[in-house]
CSV table of N, CA and C in Angstrom, one decimal:
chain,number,residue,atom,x,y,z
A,13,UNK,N,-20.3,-33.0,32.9
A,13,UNK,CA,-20.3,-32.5,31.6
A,13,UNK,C,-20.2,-30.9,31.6
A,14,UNK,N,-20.3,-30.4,32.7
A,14,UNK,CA,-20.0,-29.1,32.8
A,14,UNK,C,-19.2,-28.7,32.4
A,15,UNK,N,-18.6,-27.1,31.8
A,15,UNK,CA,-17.5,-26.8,31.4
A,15,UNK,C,-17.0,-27.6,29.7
A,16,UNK,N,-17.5,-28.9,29.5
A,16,UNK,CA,-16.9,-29.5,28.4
A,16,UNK,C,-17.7,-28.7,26.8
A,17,UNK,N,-17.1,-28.7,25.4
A,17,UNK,CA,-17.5,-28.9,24.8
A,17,UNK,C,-18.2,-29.9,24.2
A,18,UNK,N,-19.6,-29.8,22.9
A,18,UNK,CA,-19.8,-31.3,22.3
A,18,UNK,C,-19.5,-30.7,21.1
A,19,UNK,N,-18.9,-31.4,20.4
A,19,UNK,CA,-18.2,-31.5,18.5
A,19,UNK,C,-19.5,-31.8,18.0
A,20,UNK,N,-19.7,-32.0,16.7
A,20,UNK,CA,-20.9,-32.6,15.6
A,20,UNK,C,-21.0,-33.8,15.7
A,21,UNK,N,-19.6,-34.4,16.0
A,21,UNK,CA,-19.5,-35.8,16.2
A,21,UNK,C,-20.2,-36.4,17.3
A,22,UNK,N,-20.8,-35.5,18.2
A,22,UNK,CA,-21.0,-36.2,19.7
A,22,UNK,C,-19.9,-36.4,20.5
A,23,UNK,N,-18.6,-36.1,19.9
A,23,UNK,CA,-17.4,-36.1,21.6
A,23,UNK,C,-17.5,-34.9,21.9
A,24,UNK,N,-17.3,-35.2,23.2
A,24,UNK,CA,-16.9,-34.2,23.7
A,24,UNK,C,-15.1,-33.8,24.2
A,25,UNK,N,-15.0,-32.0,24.8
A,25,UNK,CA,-13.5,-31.9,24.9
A,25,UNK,C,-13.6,-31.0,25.8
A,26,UNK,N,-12.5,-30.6,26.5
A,26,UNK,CA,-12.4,-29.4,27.7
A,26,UNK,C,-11.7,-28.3,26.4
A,27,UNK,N,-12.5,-27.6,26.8
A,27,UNK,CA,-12.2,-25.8,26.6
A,27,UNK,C,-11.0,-25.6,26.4
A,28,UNK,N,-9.9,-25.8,27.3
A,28,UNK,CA,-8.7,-25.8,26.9
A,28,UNK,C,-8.1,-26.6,25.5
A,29,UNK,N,-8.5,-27.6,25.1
A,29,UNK,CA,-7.8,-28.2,23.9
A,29,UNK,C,-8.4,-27.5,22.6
A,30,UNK,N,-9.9,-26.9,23.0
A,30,UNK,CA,-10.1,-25.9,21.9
A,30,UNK,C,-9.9,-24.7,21.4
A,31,UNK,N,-8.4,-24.2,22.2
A,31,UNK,CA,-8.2,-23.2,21.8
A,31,UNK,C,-7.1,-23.5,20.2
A,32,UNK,N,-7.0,-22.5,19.7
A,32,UNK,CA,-6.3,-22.8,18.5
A,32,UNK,C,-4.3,-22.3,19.2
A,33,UNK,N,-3.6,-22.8,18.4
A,33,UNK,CA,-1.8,-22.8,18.5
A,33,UNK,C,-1.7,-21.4,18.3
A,34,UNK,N,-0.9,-20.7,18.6
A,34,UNK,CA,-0.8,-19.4,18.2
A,34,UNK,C,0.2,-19.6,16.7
A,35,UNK,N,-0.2,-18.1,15.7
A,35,UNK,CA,-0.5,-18.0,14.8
A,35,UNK,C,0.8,-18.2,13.9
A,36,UNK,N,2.1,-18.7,14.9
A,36,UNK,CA,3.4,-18.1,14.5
A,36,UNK,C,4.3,-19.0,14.1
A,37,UNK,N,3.2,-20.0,13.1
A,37,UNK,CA,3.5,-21.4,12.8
A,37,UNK,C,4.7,-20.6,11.4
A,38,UNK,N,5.4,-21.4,10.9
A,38,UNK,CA,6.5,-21.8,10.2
A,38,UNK,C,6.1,-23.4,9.1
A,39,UNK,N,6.5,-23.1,8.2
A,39,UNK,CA,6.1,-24.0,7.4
A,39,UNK,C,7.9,-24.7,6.5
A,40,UNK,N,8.3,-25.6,7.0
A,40,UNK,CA,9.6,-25.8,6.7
A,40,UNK,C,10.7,-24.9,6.6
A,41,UNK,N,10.4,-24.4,8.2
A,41,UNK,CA,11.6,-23.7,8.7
A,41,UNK,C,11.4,-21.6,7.8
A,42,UNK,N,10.4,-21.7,6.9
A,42,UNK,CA,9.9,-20.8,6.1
A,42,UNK,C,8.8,-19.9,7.4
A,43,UNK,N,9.0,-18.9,7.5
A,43,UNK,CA,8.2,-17.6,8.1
A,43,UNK,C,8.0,-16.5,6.8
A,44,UNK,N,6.5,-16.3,6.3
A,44,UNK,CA,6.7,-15.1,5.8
A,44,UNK,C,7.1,-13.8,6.3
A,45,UNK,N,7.6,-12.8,5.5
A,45,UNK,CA,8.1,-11.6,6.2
A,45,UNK,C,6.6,-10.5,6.7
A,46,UNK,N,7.0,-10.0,7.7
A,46,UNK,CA,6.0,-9.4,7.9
A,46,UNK,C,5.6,-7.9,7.3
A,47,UNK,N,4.0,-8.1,7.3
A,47,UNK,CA,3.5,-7.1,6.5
A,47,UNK,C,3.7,-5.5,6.9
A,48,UNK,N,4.1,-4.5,6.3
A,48,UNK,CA,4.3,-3.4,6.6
A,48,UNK,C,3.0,-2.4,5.8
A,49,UNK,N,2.4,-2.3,7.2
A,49,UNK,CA,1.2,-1.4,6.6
A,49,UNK,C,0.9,0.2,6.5
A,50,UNK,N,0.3,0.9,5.6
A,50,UNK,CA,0.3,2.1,5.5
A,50,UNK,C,0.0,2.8,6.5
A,51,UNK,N,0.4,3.9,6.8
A,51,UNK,CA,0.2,4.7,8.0
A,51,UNK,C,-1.5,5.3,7.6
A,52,UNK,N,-1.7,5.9,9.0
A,52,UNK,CA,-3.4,6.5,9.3
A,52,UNK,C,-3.4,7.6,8.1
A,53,UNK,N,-2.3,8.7,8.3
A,53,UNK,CA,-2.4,9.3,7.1
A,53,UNK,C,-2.9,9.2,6.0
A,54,UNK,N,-2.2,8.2,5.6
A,54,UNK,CA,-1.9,7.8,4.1
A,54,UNK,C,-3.1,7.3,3.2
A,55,UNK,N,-3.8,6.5,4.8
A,55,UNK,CA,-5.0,5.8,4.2
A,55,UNK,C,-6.2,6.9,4.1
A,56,UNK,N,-5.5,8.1,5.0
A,56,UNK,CA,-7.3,9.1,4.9
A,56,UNK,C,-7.0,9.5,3.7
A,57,UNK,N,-5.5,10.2,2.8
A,57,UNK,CA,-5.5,10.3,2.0
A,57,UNK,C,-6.1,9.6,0.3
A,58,UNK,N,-6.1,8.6,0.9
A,58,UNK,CA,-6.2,7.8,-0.4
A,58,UNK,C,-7.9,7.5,-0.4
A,59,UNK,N,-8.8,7.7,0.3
A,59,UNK,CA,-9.8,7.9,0.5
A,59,UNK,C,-10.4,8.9,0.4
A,60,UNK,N,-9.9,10.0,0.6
A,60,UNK,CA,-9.9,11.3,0.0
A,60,UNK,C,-9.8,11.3,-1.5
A,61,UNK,N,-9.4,10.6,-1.9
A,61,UNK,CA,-9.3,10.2,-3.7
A,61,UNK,C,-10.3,9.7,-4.7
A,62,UNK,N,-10.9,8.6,-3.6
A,62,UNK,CA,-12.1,8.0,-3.9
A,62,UNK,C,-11.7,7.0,-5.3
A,63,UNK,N,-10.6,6.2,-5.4
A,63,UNK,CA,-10.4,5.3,-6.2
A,63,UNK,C,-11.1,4.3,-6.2
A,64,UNK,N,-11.6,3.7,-7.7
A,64,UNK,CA,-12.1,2.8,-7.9
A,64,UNK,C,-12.6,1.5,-7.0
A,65,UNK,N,-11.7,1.1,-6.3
A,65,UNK,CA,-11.5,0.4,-5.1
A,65,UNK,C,-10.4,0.7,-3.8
A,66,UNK,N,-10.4,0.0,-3.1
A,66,UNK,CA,-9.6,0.8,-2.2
A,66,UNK,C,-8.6,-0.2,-1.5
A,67,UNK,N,-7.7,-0.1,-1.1
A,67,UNK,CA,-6.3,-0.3,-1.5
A,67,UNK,C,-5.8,-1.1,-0.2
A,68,UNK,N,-6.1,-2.8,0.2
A,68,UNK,CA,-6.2,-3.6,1.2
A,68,UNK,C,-5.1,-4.1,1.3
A,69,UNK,N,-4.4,-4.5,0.3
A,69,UNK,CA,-3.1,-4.9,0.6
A,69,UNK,C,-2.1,-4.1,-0.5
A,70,UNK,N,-1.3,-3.1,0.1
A,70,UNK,CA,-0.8,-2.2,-0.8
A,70,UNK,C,0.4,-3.1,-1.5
A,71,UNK,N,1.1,-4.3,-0.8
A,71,UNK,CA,1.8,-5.1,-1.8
A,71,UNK,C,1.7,-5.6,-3.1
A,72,UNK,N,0.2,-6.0,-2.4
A,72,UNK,CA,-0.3,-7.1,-4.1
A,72,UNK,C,-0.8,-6.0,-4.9
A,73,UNK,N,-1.8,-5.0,-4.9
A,73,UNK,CA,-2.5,-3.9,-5.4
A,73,UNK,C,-1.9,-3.0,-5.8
A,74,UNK,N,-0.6,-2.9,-5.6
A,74,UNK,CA,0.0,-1.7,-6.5
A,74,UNK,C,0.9,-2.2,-7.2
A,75,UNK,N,1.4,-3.1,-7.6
A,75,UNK,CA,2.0,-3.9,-7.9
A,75,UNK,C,2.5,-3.8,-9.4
A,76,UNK,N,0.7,-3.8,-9.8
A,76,UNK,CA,0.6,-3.5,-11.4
A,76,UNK,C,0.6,-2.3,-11.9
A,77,UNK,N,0.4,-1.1,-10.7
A,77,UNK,CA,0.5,0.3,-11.0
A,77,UNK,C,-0.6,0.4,-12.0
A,78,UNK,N,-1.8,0.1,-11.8
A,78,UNK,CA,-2.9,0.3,-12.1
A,78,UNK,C,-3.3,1.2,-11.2
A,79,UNK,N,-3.7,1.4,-10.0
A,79,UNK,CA,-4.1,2.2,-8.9
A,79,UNK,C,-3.0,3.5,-9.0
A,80,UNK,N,-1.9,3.2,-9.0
A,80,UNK,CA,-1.1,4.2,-8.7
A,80,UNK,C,-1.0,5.1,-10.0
A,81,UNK,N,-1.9,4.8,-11.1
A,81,UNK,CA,-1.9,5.7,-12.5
A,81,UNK,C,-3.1,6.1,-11.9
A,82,UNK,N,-4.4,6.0,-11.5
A,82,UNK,CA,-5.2,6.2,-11.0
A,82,UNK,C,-5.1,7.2,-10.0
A,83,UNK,N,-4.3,7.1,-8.6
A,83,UNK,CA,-3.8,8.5,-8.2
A,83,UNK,C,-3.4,9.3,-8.5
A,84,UNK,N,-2.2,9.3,-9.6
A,84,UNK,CA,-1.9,10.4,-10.4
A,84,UNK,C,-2.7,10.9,-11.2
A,85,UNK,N,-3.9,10.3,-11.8
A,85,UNK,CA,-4.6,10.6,-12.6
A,85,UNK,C,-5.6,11.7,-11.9
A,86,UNK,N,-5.7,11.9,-10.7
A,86,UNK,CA,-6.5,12.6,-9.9
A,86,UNK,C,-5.3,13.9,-9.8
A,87,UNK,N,-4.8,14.4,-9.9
A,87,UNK,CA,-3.6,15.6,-10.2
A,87,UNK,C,-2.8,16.2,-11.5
A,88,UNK,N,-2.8,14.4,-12.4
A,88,UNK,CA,-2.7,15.1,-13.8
A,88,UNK,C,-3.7,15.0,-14.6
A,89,UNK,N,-4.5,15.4,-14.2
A,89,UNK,CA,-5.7,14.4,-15.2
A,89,UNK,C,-5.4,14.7,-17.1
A,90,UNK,N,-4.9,15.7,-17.5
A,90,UNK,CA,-4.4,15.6,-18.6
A,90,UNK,C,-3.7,15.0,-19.2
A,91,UNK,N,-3.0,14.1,-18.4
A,91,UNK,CA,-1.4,13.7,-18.8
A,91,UNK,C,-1.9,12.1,-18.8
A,92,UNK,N,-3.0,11.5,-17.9
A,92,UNK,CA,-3.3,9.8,-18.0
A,92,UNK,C,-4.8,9.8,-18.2
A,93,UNK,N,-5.0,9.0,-18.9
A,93,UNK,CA,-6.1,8.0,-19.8
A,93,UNK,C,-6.1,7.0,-18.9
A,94,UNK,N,-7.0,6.9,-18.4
A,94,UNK,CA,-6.9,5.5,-17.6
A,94,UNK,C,-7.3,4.3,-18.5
A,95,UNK,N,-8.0,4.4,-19.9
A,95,UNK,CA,-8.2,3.1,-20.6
A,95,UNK,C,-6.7,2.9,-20.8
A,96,UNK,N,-5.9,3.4,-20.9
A,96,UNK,CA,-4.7,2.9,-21.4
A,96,UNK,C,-3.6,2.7,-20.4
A,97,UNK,N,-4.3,1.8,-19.3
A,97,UNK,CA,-3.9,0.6,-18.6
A,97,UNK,C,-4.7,-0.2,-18.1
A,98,UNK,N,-3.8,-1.4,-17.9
A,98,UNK,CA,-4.6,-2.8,-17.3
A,98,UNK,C,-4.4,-2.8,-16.2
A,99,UNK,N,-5.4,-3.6,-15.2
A,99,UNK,CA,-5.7,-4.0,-14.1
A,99,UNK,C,-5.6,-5.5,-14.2
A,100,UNK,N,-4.4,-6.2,-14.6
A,100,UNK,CA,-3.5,-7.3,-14.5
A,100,UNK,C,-2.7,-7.7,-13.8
A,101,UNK,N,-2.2,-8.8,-13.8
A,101,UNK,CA,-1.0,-9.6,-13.0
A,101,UNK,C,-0.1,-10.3,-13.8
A,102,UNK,N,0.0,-9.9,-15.3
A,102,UNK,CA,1.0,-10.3,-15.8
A,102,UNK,C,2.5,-9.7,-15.9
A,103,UNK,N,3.8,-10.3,-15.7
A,103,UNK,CA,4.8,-9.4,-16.1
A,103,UNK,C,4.3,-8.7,-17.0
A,104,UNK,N,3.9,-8.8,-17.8
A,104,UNK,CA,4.0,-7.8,-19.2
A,104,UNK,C,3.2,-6.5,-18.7
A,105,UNK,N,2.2,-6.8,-18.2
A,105,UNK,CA,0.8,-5.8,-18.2
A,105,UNK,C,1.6,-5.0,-17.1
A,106,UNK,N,2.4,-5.1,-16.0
A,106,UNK,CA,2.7,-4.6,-15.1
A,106,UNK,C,3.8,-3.4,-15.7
A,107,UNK,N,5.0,-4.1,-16.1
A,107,UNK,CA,6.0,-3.5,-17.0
A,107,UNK,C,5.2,-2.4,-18.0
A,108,UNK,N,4.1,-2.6,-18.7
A,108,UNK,CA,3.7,-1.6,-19.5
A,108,UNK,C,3.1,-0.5,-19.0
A,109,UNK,N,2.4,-0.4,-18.3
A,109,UNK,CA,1.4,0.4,-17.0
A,109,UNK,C,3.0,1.5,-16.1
A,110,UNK,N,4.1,0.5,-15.7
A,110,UNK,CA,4.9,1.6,-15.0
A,110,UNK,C,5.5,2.3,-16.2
A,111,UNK,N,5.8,1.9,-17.6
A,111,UNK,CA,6.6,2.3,-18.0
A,111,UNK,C,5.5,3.6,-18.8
A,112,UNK,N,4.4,3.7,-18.5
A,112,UNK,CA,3.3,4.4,-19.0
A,112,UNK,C,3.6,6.0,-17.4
A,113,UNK,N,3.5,4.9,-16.9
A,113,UNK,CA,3.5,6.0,-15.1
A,113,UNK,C,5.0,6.6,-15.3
A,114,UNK,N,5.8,6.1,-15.7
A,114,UNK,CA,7.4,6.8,-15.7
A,114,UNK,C,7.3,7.9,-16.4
A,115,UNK,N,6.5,7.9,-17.4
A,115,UNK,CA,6.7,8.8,-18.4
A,115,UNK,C,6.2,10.3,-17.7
A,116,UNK,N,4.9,9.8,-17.6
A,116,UNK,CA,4.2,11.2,-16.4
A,116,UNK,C,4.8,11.7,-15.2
A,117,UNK,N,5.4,11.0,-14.9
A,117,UNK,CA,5.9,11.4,-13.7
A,117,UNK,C,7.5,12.7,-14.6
A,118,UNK,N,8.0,12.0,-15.2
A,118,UNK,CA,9.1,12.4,-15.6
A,118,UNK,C,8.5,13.8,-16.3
A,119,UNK,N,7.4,13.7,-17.0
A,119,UNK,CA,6.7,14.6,-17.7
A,119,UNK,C,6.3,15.9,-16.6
A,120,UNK,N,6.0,15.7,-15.4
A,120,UNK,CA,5.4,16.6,-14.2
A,120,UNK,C,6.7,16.4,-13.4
A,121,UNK,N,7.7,16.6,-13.5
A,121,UNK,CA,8.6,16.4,-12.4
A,121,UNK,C,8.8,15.7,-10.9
A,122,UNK,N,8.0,14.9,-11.1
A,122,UNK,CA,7.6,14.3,-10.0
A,122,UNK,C,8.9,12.5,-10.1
A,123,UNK,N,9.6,12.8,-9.1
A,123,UNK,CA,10.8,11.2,-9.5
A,123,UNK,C,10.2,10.4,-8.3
A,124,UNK,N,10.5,9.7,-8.9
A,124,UNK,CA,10.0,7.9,-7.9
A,124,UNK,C,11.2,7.0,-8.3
A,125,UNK,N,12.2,6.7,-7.3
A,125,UNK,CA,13.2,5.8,-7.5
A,125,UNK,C,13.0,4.4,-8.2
A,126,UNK,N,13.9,4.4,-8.7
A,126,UNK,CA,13.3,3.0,-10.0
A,126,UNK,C,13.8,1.9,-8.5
A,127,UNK,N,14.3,2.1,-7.8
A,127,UNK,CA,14.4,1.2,-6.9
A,127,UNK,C,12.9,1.0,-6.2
A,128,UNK,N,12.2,1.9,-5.4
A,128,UNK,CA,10.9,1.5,-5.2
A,128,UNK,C,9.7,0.9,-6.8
A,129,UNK,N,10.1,1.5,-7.9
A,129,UNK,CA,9.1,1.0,-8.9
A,129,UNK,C,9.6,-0.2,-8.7
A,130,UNK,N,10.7,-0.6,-9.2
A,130,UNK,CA,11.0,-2.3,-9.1
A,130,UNK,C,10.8,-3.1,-8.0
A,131,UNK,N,10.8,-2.3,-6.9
A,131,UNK,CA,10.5,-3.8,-5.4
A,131,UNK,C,8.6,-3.2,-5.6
A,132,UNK,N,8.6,-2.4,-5.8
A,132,UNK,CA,6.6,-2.5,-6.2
A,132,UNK,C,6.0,-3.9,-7.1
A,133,UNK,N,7.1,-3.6,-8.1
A,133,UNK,CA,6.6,-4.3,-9.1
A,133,UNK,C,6.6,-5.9,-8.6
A,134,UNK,N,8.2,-6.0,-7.9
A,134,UNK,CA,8.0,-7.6,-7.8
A,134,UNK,C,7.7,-7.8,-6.0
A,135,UNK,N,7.1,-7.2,-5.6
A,135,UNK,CA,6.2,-7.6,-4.2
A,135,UNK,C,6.7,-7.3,-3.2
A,136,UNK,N,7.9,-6.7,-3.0
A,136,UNK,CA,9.3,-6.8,-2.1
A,136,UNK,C,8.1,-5.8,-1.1
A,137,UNK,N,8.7,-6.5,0.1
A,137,UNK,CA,7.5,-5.8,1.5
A,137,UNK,C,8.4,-4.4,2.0
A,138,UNK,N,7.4,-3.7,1.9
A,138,UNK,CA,7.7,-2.4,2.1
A,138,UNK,C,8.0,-1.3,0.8
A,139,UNK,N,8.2,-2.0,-0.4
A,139,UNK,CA,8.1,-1.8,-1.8
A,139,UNK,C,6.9,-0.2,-1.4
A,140,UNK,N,5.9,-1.1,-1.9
A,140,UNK,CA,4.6,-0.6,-1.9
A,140,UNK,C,4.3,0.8,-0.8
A,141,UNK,N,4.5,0.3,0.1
A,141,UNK,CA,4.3,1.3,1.3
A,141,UNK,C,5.3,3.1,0.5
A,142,UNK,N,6.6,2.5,1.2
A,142,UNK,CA,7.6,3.6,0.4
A,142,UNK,C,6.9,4.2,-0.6
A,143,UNK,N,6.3,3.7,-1.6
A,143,UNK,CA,6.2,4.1,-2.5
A,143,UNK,C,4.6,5.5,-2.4
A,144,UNK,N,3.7,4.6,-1.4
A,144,UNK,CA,2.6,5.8,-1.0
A,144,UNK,C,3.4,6.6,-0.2
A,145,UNK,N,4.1,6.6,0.7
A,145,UNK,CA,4.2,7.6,1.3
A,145,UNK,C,5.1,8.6,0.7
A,146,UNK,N,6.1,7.9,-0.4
A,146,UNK,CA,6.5,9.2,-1.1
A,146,UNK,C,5.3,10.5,-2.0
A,147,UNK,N,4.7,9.7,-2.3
A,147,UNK,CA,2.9,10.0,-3.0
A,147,UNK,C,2.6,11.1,-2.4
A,148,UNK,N,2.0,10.6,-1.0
A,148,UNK,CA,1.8,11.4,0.3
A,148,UNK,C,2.5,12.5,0.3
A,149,UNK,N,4.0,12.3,0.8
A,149,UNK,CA,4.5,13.5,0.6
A,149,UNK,C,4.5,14.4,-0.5
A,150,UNK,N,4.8,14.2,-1.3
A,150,UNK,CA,4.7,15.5,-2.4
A,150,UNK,C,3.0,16.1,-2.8
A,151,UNK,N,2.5,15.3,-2.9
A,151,UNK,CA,0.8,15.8,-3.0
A,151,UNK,C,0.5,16.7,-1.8
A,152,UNK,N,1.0,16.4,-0.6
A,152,UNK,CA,-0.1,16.8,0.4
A,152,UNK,C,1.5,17.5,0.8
A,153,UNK,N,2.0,17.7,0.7
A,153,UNK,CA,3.9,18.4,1.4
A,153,UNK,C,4.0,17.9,2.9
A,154,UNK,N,3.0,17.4,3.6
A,154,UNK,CA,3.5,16.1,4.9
A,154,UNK,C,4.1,15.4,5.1
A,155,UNK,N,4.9,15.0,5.9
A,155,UNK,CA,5.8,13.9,6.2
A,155,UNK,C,4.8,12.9,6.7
């Protein structure tokens, strides 16, 4: 019995069959795309900001551009009210909130390609990212 494990059940198994498959399972021929995460930078930056919460999966979480009025709102702070956006997941709520952020930005010269607002908005990987590090750069003038 050396070497073996015991389950709850009372069997036992060798060590080897309890290892788990590696992770790179496929689910009807379907692989999600892989995640594209923010650089070291980006994240000391946004931490340096001290946002409400902080920002774990920049796909799903910026999505609604709640956060991302939130960073702006740390530079314009005249220009955004943060009551007047939601921290939602509805088309609507999302569409309202960027088309709130378009306006400031357009208002402070600051452009953000309606091609990254729109893959933010609908989850597109790498959307999200692009879109901090454009942030990054103009706030901080870093690449």
């Amino acid at each position: 019995m050396a070497g073996m494990l015991r389950s709850p059940h009372g069997t036992t198994r060798s060590p080897v069959s309890a290892k788990k498959a590696p992770a790179e399972s496929t689910v009807f021929g379907y692989s999600p795309p892989p995640e594209v995460g923010l650089g070291r930078d980006v994240y000391k930056f946004l931490q340096r900001l001290d946002l409400s919460c902080p920002i774990k999966n920049p796909r799903r979480d910026l999505s609604n551009g709640f956060y991302v009025a939130e960073i702006l709102s740390r530079f314009f702070a005249a220009d955004i009210q943060m009551h007047s956006y939601q921290n939602g997941t509805s088309e609507r709520c999302k569409r309202d909130n960027w088309e709130q952020i378009k306006r400031v930005c357009q208002k402070n010269d600051l452009s953000i390609p309606s091609n990254i607002i729109e893959g933010t908005i609908q989850g597109e990987p790498g959307a999200a990212v692009s879109l901090m590090e454009l942030l990054y750069e103009k706030f901080t003038g870093k690449k």
